[in-house]
Every structure is written in structure tokens, then in C-alpha cells.
Short mmCIF file of C-alpha atoms in Angstrom, two decimals:
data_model
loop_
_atom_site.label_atom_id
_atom_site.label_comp_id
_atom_site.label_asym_id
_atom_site.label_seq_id
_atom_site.Cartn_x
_atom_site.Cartn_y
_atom_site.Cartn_z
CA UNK A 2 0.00 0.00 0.00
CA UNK A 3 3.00 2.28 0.48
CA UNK A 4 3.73 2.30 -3.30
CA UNK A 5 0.72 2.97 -4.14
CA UNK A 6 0.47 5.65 -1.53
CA UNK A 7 3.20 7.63 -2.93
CA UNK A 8 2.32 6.96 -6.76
CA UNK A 9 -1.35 8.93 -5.34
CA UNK A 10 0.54 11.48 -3.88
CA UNK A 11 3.41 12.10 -6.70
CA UNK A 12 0.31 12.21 -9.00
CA UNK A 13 -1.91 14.78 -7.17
CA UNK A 14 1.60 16.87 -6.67
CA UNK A 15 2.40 17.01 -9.86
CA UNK A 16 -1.01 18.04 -11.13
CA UNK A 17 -1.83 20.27 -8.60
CA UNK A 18 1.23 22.17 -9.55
CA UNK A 19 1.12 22.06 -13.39
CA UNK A 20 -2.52 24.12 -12.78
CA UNK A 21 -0.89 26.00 -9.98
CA UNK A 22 -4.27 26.94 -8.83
CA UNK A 23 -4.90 25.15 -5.11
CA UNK A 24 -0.87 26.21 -3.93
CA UNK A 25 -1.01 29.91 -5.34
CA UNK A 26 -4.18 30.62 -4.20
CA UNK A 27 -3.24 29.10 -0.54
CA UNK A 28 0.08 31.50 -0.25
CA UNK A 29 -1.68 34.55 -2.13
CA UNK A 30 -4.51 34.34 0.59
CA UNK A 31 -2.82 33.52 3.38
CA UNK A 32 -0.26 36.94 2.67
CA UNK A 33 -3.55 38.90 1.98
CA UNK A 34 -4.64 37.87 5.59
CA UNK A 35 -1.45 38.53 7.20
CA UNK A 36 -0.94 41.80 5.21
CA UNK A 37 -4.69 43.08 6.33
CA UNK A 38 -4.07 41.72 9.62
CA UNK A 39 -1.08 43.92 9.86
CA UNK A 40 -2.75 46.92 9.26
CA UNK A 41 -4.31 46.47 13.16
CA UNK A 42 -1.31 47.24 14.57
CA UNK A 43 -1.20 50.47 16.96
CA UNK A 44 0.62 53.40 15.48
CA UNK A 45 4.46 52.91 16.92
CA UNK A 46 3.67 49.67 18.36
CA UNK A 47 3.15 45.77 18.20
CA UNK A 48 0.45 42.72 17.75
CA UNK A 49 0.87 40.59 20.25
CA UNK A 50 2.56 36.99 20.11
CA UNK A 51 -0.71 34.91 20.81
CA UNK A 52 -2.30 37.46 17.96
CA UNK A 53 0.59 36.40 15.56
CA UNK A 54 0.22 33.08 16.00
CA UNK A 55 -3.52 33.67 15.80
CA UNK A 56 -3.04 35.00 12.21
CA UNK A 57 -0.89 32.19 10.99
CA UNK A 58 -3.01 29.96 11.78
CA UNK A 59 -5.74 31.33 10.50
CA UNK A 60 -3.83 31.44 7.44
CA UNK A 61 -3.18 28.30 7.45
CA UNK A 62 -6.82 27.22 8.07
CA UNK A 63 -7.61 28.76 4.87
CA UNK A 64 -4.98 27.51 3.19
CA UNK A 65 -5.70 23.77 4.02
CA UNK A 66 -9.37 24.68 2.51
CA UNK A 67 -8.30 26.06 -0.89
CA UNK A 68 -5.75 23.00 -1.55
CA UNK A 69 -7.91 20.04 -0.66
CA UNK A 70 -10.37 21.46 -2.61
CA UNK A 71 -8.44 21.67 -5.70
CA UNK A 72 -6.84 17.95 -4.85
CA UNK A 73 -10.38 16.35 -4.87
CA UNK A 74 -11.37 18.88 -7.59
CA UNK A 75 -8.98 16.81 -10.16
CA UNK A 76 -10.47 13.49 -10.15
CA UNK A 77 -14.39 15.01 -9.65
CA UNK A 78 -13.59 16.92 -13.01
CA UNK A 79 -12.76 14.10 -15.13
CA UNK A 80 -14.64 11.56 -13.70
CA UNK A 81 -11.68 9.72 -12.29
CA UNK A 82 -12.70 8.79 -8.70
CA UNK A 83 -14.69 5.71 -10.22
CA UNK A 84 -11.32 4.79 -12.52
CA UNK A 85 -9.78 4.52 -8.51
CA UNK A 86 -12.49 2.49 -7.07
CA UNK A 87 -12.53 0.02 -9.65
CA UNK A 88 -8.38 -0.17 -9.43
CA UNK A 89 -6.96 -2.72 -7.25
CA UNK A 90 -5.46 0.21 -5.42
CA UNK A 91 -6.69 0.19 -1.76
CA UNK A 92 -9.09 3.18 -1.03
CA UNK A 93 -6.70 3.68 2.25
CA UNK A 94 -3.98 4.14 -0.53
CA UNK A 95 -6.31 7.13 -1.75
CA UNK A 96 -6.32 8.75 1.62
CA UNK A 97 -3.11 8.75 2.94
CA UNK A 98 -1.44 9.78 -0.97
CA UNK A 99 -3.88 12.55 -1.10
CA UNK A 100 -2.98 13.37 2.92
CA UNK A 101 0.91 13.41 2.04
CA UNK A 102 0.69 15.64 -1.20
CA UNK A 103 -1.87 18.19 1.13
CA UNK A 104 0.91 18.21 3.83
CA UNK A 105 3.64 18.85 1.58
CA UNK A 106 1.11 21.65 -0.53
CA UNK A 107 0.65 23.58 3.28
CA UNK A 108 4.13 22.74 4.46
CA UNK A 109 5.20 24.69 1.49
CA UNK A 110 2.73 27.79 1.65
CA UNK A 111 3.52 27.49 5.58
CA UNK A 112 7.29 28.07 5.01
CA UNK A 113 5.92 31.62 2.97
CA UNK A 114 3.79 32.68 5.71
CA UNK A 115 6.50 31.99 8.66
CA UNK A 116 8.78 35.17 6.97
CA UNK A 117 5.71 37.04 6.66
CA UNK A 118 4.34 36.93 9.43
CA UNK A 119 8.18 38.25 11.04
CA UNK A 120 7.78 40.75 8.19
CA UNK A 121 4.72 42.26 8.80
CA UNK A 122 3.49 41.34 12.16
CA UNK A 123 7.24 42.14 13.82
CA UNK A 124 7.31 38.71 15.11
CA UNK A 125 10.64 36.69 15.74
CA UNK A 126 11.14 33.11 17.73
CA UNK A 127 12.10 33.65 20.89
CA UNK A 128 11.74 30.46 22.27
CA UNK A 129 13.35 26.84 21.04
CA UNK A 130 13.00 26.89 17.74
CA UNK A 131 12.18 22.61 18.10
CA UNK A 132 8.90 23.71 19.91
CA UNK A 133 8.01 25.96 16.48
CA UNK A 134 8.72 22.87 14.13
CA UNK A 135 7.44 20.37 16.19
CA UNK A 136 4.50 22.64 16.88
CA UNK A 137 3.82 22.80 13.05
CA UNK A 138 4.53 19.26 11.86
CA UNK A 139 2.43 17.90 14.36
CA UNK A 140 -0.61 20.37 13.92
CA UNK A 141 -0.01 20.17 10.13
CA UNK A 142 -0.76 16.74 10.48
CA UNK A 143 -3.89 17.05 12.30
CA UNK A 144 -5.14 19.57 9.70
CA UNK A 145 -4.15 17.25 6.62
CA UNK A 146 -6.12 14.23 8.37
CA UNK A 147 -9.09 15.95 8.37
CA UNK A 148 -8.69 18.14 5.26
CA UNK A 149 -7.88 15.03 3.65
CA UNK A 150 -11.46 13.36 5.50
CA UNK A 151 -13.81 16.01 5.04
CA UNK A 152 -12.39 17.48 1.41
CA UNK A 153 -13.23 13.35 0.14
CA UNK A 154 -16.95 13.98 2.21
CA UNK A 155 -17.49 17.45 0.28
CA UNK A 156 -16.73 15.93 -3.76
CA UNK A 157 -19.62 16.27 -6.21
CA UNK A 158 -21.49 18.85 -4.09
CA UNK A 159 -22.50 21.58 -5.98
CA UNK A 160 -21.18 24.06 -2.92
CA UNK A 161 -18.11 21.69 -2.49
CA UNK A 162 -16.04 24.61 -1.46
CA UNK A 163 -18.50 26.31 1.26
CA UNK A 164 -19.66 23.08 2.43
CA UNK A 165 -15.49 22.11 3.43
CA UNK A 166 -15.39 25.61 4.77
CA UNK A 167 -18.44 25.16 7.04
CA UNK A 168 -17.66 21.38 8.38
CA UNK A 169 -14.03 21.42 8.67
CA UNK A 170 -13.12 24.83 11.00
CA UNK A 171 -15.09 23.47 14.11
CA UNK A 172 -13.42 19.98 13.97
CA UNK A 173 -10.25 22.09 13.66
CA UNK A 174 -10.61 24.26 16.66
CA UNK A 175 -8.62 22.23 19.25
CA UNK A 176 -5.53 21.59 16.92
CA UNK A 177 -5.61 25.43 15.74
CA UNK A 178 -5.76 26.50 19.41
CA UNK A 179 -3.31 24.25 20.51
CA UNK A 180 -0.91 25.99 17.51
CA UNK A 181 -2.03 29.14 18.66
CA UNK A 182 -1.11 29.05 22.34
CA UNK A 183 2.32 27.15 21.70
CA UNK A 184 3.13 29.65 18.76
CA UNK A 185 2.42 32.87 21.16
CA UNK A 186 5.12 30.77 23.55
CA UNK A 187 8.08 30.81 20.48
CA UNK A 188 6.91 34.43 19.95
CA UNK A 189 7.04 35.90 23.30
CA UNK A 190 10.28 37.29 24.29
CA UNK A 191 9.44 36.41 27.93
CA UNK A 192 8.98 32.60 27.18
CA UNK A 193 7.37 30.41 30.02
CA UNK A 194 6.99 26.93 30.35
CA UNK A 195 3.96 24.64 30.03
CA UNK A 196 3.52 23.75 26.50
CA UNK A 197 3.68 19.98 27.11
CA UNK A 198 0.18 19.58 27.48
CA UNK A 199 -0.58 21.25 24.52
CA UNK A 200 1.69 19.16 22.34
CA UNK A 201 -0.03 16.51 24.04
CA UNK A 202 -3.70 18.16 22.95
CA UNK A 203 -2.19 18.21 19.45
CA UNK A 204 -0.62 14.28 18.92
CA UNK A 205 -4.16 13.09 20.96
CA UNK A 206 -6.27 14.76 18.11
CA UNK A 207 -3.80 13.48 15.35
CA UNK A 208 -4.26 10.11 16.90
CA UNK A 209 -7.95 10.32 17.39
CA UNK A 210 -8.83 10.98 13.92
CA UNK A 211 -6.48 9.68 12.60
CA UNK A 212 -7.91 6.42 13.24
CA UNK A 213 -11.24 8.02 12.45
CA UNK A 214 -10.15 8.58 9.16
CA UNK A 215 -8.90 5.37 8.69
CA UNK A 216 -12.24 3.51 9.64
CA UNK A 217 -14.38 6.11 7.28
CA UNK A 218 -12.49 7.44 4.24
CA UNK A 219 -13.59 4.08 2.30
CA UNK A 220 -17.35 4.76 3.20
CA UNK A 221 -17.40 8.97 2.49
CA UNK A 222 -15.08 8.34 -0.54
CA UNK A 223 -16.80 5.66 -2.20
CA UNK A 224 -20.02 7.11 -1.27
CA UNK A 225 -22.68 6.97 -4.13
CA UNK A 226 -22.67 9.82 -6.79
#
């Protein structure tokens, strides 16, 4: 299944970047946000580090929208999604390639934002820069598990990309707060302890749906047209 996972993935990748469409509109959002964002700031002084971390998240929420869309979008347009059922491929396969090319689709918008967000929101890590990665790899996962979900739930609606929008923020809210609160901590100059148990919040909910996802993606993606 691994192989097959990573032909999915290499093949979503590489059309999702000949159209260009789900990527550029991700980053090009995402720096609108953070640009308006910036304009909040008080004449002479600063937005705070929980507020930063706030807008890059927020960001990123968006972001994770706009490419899973455009990822399902390219077998709903031609009619390919019953050309992968009928494979020998298993549906898991499906999942998990479609998961790894939307990580590496945010990762990659993410790493645009991260400057930004020092550029125009006068933020700069102040605390171990292992909490900031490990902080986004793990919450990036947690967002790709259930863009990757909900994005197969929301194909062949007519309002596929307000119906993702609607469903997917609320499931979202204790992974985005957890990235919040632990990107306000790299932020803030006077950096306190206590993250743990919001890395622990954030590998729980990866875990949790992540065998959610497992046990459902072959029912909501094979569901009937």
C-alpha cells in the first residue's frame, strides 16, 4: 500500500502544480490575511505573540481549505474517482497519498507565511526553535487528516467549497488553538513553560482521527454519486 500511496501522492503533486491553482491561491490568501491583519497594529507599536500566531493559523486554516479542494477537484472533473475504485489500489492508498501531497502543498505555503508573518506582524522566535517545528509538523498533520477526510466527504457537491469551509473549521478548533497558544510561547520574548500539554492536545487529536479517518475514508469516498 505504500507504493501505491506515494504513486497517489506524486500524481496529485504534480497536477496540482502544473494548474498552480490550489498552492497559489493558498500563499496569495494567506499573505492577503497577514498583510490586512497587519494593518491592526497600533501606530508605533506591536500585535501581540498569541495574535501572531492567531493570524498564521488562520492562514493556514484557509490555506488547508483552498488546496484540498483543488486535490479532490482533479479526479471530480474528469470523472476519475470511479477509474480509482474500480483499481486494485486500496481506497486507504487514496487517503493517505492525497494526505501526504496536502501536507507537503501547506508545508510549502507554511514556510511563505512563517517570513511574513516576522515581516509584517514584527514577530521573531524567541523560544526553542524545536517547539516551532514540532509545533507545526504535528498540527499540520492534524489539519491534513481531516482536510484530507472532510475534502473526500465534500466531492460532487454543488457548494463543495462552502460546504469544506463550514464542516471542517469546528473539527479544527482544538488543533488550531493548541498551535495558537504554543506559537504565542516561540513568539514571546518572555517565554514560560507549560507547552507539554498542549503538544499533548495536538498528537491526541492526530491520533484520534487519525484512526477516524482510517475507519471512514472508504465509506465517504466511495459514497454513491
Amino acid at each position: 500500500m505504500l507504493k501505491r500511496t506515494l504513486v497517489i501522492a506524486k500524481k496529485d503533486l504534480k497536477l496540482s502544480l502544473s494548474g498552480g491553482q490550489g498552492l497559489v491561491q493558498a500563499v496569495l490568501l494567506g499573505l492577503l490575511l497577514i498583510f490586512l491583519f497587519s494593518l491592526s497594529k497600533p501606530l508605533g507599536g506591536a500585535i501581540s505573540p498569541q495574535a501572531a500566531g492567531a493570524i498564521f493559523w488562520l492562514a493556514s486554516a484557509f490555506g488547508l481549505v483552498l488546496v484540498f479542494n483543488d486535490l479532490f477537484a482533479i479526479e471530480e472533473m474528469n470523472g476519475a474517482r470511479i477509474g480509482i475504485l474500480s483499481s486494485p489500489a486500496p481506497v486507504h492508498a487514496v487517503w493517505l497519498g492525497k494526505g501526504l501531497a496536502g501536507f507537503g502543498l501547506l508545508f510549502v505555503s507554511q514556510l511563505v507565511f512563517l517570513p511574513a508573518t516576522a515581516a509584517f506582524l514584527g514577530q521573531s522566535v524567541h523560544g526553542p526553535w524545536w517547539l516551532l517545528w514540532v509545533t507545526l509538523i504535528g498540527a499540520d498533520l492534524g489539519l491534513v487528516i481531516i482536510g484530507a477526510l472532510l475534502g473526500a466527504l465534500s466531492q460532487g457537491q454543488a457548494a463543495r467549497e462552502s460546504l469544506l469551509s463550514v464542516i471542517v473549521f469546528p473539527l479544527l478548533l482544538p488543533v488550531l488553538l493548541s498551535g495558537i497558544t504554543l506559537f504565542g510561547l516561540c513568539f514571546s520574548p518572555e517565554h514560560t513553560m507549560g507547552y507539554n500539554q498542549w503538544l499533548g492536545l495536538i498528537f491526541a487529536f492526530d491520533c484520534l482521527f487519525g484512526g477516524a479517518g482510517l475507519f471512514l475514508f472508504p465509506f465517504v469516498y466511495s459514497g454513491e454519486e
